[in-house]
PDB file of C-alpha atoms and ligand atoms in Angstrom:
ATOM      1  CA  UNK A   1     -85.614 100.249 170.753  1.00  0.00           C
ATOM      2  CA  UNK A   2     -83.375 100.724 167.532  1.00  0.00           C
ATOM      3  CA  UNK A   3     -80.008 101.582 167.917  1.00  0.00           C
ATOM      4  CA  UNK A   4     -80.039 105.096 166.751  1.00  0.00           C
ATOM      5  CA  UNK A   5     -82.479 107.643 167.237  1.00  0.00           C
ATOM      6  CA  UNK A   6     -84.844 108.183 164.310  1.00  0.00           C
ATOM      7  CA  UNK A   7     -83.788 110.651 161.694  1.00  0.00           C
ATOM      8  CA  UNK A   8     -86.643 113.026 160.570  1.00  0.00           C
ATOM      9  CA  UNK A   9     -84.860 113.589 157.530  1.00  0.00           C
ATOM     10  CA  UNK A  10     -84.304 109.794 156.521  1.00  0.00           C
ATOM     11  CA  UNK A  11     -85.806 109.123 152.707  1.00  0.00           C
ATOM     12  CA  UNK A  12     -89.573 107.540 153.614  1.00  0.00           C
ATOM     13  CA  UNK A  13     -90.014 111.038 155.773  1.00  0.00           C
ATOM     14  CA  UNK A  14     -88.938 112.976 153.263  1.00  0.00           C
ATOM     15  CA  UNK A  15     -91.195 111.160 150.853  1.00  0.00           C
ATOM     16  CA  UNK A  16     -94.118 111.476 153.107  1.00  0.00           C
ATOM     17  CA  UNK A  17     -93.365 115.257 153.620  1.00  0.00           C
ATOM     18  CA  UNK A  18     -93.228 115.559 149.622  1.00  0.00           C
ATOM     19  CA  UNK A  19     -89.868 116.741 148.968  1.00  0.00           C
ATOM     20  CA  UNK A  20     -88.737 113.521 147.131  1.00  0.00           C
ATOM     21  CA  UNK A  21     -90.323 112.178 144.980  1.00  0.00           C
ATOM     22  CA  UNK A  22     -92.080 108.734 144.812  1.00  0.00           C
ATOM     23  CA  UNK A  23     -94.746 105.839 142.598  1.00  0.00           C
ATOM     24  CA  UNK A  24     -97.401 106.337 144.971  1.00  0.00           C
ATOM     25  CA  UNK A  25     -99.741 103.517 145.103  1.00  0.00           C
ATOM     26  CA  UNK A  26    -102.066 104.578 148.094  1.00  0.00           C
ATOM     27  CA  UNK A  27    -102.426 107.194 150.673  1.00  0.00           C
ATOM     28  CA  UNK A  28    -104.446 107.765 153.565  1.00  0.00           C
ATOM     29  CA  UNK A  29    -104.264 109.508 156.641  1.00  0.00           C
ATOM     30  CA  UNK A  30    -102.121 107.425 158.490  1.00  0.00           C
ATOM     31  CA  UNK A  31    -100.254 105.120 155.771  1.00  0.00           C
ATOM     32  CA  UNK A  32     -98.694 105.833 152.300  1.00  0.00           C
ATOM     33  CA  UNK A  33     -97.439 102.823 149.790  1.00  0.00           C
ATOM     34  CA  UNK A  34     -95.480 103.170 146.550  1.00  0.00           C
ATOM     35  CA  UNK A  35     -92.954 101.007 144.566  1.00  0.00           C
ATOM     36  CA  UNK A  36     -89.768 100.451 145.485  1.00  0.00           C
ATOM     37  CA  UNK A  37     -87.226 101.789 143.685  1.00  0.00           C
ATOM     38  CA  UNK A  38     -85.109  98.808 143.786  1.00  0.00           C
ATOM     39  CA  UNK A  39     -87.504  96.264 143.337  1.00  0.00           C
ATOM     40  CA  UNK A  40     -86.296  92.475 144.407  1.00  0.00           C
ATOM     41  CA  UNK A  41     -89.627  91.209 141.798  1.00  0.00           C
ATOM     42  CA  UNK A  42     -91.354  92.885 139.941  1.00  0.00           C
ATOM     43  CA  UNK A  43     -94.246  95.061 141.567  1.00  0.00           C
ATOM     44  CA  UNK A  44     -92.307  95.319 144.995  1.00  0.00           C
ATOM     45  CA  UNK A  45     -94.467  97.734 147.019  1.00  0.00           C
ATOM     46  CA  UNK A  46     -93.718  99.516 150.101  1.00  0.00           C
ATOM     47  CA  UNK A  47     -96.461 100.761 152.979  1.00  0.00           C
ATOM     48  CA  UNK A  48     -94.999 103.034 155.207  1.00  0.00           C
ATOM     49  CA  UNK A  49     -96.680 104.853 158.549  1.00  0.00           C
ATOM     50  CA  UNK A  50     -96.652 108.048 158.659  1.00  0.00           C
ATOM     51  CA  UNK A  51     -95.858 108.122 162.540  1.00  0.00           C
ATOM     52  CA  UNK A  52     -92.438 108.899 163.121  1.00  0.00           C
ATOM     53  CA  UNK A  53     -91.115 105.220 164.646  1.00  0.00           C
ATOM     54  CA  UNK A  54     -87.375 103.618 163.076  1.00  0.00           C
ATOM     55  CA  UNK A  55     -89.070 100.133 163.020  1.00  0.00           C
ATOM     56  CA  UNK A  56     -91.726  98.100 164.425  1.00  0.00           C
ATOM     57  CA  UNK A  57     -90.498  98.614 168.579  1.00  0.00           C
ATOM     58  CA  UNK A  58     -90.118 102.450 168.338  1.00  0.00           C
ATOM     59  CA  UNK A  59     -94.065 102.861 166.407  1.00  0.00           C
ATOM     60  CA  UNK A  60     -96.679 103.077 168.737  1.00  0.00           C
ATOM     61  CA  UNK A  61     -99.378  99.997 168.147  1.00  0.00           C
ATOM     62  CA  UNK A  62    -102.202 102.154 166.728  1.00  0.00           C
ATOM     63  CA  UNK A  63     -99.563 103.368 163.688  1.00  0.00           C
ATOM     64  CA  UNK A  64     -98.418  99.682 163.574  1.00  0.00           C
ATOM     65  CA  UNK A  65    -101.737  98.368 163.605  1.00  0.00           C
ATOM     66  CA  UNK A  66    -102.706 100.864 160.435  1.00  0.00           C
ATOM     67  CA  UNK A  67    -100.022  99.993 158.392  1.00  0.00           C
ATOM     68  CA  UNK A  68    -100.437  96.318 158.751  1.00  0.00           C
ATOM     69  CA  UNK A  69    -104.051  97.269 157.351  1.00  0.00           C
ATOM     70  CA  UNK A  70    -103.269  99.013 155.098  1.00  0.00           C
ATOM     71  CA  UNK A  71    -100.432  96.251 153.678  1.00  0.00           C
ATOM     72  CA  UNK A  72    -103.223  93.349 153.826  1.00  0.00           C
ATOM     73  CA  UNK A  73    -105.284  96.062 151.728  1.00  0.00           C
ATOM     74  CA  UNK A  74    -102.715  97.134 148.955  1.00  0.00           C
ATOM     75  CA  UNK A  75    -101.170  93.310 148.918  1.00  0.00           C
ATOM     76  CA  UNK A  76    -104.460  91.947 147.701  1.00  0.00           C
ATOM     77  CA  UNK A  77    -103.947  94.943 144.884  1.00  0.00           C
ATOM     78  CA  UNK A  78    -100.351  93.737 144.725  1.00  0.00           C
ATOM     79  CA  UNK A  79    -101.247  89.854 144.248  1.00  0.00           C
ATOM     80  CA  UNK A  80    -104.275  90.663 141.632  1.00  0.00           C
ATOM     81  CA  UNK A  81    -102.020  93.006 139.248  1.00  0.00           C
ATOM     82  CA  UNK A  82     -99.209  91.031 138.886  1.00  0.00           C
ATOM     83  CA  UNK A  83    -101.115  87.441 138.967  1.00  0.00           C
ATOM     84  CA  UNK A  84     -99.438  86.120 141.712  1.00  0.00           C
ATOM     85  CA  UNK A  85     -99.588  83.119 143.039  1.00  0.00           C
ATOM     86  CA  UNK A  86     -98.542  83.826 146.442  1.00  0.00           C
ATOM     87  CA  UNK A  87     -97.877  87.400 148.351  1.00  0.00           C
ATOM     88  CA  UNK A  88     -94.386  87.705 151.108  1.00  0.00           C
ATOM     89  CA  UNK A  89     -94.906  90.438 153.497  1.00  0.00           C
ATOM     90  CA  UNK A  90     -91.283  91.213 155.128  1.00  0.00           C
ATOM     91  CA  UNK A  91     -90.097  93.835 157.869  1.00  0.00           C
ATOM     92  CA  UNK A  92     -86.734  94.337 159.164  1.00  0.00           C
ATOM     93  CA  UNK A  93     -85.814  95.916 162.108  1.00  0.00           C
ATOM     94  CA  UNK A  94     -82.091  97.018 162.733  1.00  0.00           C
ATOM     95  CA  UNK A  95     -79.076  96.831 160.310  1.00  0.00           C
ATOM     96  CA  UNK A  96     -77.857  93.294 161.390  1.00  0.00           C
ATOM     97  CA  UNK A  97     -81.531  92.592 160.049  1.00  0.00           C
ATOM     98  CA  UNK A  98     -81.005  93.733 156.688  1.00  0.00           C
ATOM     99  CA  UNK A  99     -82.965  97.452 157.442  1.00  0.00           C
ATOM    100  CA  UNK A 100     -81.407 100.304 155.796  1.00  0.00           C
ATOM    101  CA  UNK A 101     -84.263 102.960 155.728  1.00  0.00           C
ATOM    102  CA  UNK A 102     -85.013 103.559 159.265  1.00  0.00           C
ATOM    103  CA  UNK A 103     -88.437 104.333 158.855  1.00  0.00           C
ATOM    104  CA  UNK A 104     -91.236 101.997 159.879  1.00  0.00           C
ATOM    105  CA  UNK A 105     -92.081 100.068 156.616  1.00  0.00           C
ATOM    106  CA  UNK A 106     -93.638  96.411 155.347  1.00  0.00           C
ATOM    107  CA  UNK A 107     -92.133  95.370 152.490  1.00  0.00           C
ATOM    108  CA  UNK A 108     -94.791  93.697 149.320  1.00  0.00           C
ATOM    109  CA  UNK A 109     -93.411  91.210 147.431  1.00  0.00           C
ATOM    110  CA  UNK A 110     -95.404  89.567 144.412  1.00  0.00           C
ATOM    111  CA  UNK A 111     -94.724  85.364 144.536  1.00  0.00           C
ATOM    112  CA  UNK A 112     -94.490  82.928 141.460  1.00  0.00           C
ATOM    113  CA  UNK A 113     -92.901  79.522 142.266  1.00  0.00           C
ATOM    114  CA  UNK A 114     -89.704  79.233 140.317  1.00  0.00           C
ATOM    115  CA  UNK A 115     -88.726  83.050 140.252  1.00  0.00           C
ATOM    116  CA  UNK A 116     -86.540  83.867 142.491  1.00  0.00           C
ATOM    117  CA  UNK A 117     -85.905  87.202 144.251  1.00  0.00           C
ATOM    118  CA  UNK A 118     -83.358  89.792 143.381  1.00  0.00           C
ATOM    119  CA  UNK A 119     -81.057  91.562 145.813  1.00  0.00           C
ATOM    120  CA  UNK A 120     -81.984  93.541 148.638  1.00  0.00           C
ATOM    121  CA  UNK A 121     -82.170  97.223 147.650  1.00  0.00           C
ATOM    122  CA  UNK A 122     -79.410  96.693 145.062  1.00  0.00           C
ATOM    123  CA  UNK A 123     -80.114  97.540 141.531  1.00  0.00           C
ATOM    124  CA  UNK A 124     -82.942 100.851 140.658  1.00  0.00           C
ATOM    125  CA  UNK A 125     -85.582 100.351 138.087  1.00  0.00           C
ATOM    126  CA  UNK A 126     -86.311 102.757 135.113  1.00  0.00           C
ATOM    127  CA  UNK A 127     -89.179 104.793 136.619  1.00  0.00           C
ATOM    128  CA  UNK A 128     -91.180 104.186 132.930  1.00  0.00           C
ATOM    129  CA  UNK A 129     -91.540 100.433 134.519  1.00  0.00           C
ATOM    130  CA  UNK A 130     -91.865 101.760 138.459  1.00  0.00           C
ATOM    131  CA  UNK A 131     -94.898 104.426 137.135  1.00  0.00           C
ATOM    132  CA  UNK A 132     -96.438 101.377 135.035  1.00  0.00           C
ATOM    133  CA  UNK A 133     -96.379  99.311 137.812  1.00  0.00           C
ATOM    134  CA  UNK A 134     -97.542 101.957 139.976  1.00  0.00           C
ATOM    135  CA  UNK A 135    -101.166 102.376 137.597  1.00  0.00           C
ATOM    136  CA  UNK A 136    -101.577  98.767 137.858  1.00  0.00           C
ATOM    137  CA  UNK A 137    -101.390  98.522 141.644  1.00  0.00           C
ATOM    138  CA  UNK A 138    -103.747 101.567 141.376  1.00  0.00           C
ATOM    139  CA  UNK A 139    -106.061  99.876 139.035  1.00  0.00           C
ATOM    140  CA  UNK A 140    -106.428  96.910 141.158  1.00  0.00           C
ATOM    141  CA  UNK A 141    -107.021  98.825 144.443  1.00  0.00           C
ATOM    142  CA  UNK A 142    -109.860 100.501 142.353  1.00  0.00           C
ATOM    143  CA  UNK A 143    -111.356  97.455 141.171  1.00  0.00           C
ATOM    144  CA  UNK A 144    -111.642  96.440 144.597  1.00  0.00           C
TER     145      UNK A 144
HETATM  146  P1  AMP B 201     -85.227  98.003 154.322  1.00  0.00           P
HETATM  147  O1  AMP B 201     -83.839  97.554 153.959  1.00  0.00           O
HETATM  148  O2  AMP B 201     -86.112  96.948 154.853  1.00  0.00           O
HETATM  149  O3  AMP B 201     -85.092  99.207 155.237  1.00  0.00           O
HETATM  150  O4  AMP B 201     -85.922  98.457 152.978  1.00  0.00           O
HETATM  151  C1  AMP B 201     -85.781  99.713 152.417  1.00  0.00           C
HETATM  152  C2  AMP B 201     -86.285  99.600 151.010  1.00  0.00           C
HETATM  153  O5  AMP B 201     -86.474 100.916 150.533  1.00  0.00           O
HETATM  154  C3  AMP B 201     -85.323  98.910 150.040  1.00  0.00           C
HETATM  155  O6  AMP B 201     -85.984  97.806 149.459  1.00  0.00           O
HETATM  156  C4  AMP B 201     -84.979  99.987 149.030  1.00  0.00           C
HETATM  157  O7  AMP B 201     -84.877  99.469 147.730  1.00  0.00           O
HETATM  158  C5  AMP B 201     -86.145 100.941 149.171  1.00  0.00           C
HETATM  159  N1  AMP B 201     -85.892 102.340 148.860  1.00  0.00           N
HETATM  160  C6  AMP B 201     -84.822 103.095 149.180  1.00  0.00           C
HETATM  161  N2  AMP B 201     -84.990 104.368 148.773  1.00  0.00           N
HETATM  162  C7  AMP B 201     -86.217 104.416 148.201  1.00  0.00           C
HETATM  163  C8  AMP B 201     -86.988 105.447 147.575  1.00  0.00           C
HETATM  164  N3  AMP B 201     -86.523 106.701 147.457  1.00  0.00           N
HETATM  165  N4  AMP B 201     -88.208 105.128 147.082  1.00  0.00           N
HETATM  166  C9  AMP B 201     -88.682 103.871 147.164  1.00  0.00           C
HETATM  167  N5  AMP B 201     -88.010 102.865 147.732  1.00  0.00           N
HETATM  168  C10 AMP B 201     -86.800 103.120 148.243  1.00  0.00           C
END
């Protein structure tokens, strides 16, 4: 269990809901991925479940088990359109882990050896580079 209860209203709800905006990436019935807005690499991607759950503990398995799908699926996208050499999958759970969206999420990140990552949601991206990011996640997925 988190430590507070989940917030309907918290950003990736609102997001899923449509009433903020976002560089979607992939949607299906039970998942939706898009950039993050504060990217710690370049082509940081997010895949969120649409179940209501704070983290991984408070989702029930069958949402868990559909966005871990659905991350394997948009990482290989992730890996191919930004010619990386390696792919990091993270997921916090609870503040004194680093969360600060309490939504269920797995985090993308794009590998190179010798670049390191930025800071953890601290610094936004122009949304020219998020949407140009966005088509070429989009490309890949539809290259297969
Ligand atoms: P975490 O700290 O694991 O909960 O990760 C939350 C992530 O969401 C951070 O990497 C933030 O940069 C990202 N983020 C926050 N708000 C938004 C938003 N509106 N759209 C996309 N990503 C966001």
């Amino acid at each position: 269990m988190s430590a507070q209860p989940y917030d309907p209203d918290n950003i990736f709800a609102k997001i899923i809901r449509g009433e903020m905006p976002a560089f979607k990436v992939y949607e299906d019935e039970h998942t939706l991925a898009f950039m993050d807005i504060m990217p710690q690499v370049p082509g940081h991607t997010l895949v969120i479940a649409k179940a209501p759950g704070a983290d991984m503990f408070e989702l029930a398995d069958e949402a868990l088990q559909a966005a871990i799908v659905t991350t394997k699926k948009v990482a290989a996208a992730v890996k191919q359109a930004f010619d990386a050499q390696g792919v990091m999958i993270a997921q916090l759970n609870g503040s004194a882990a680093g969360q600060t969206v309490f939504h269920l999420h797995f985090h993308i990140l794009p590998r190179n050896a010798g670049i390191e990552l930025g800071f953890h949601a601290r610094e936004m991206a122009d949304a020219e580079t998020l949407e140009a990011h966005a088509a070429r996640v989009r490309a890949a997925l539809a290259n297969g």
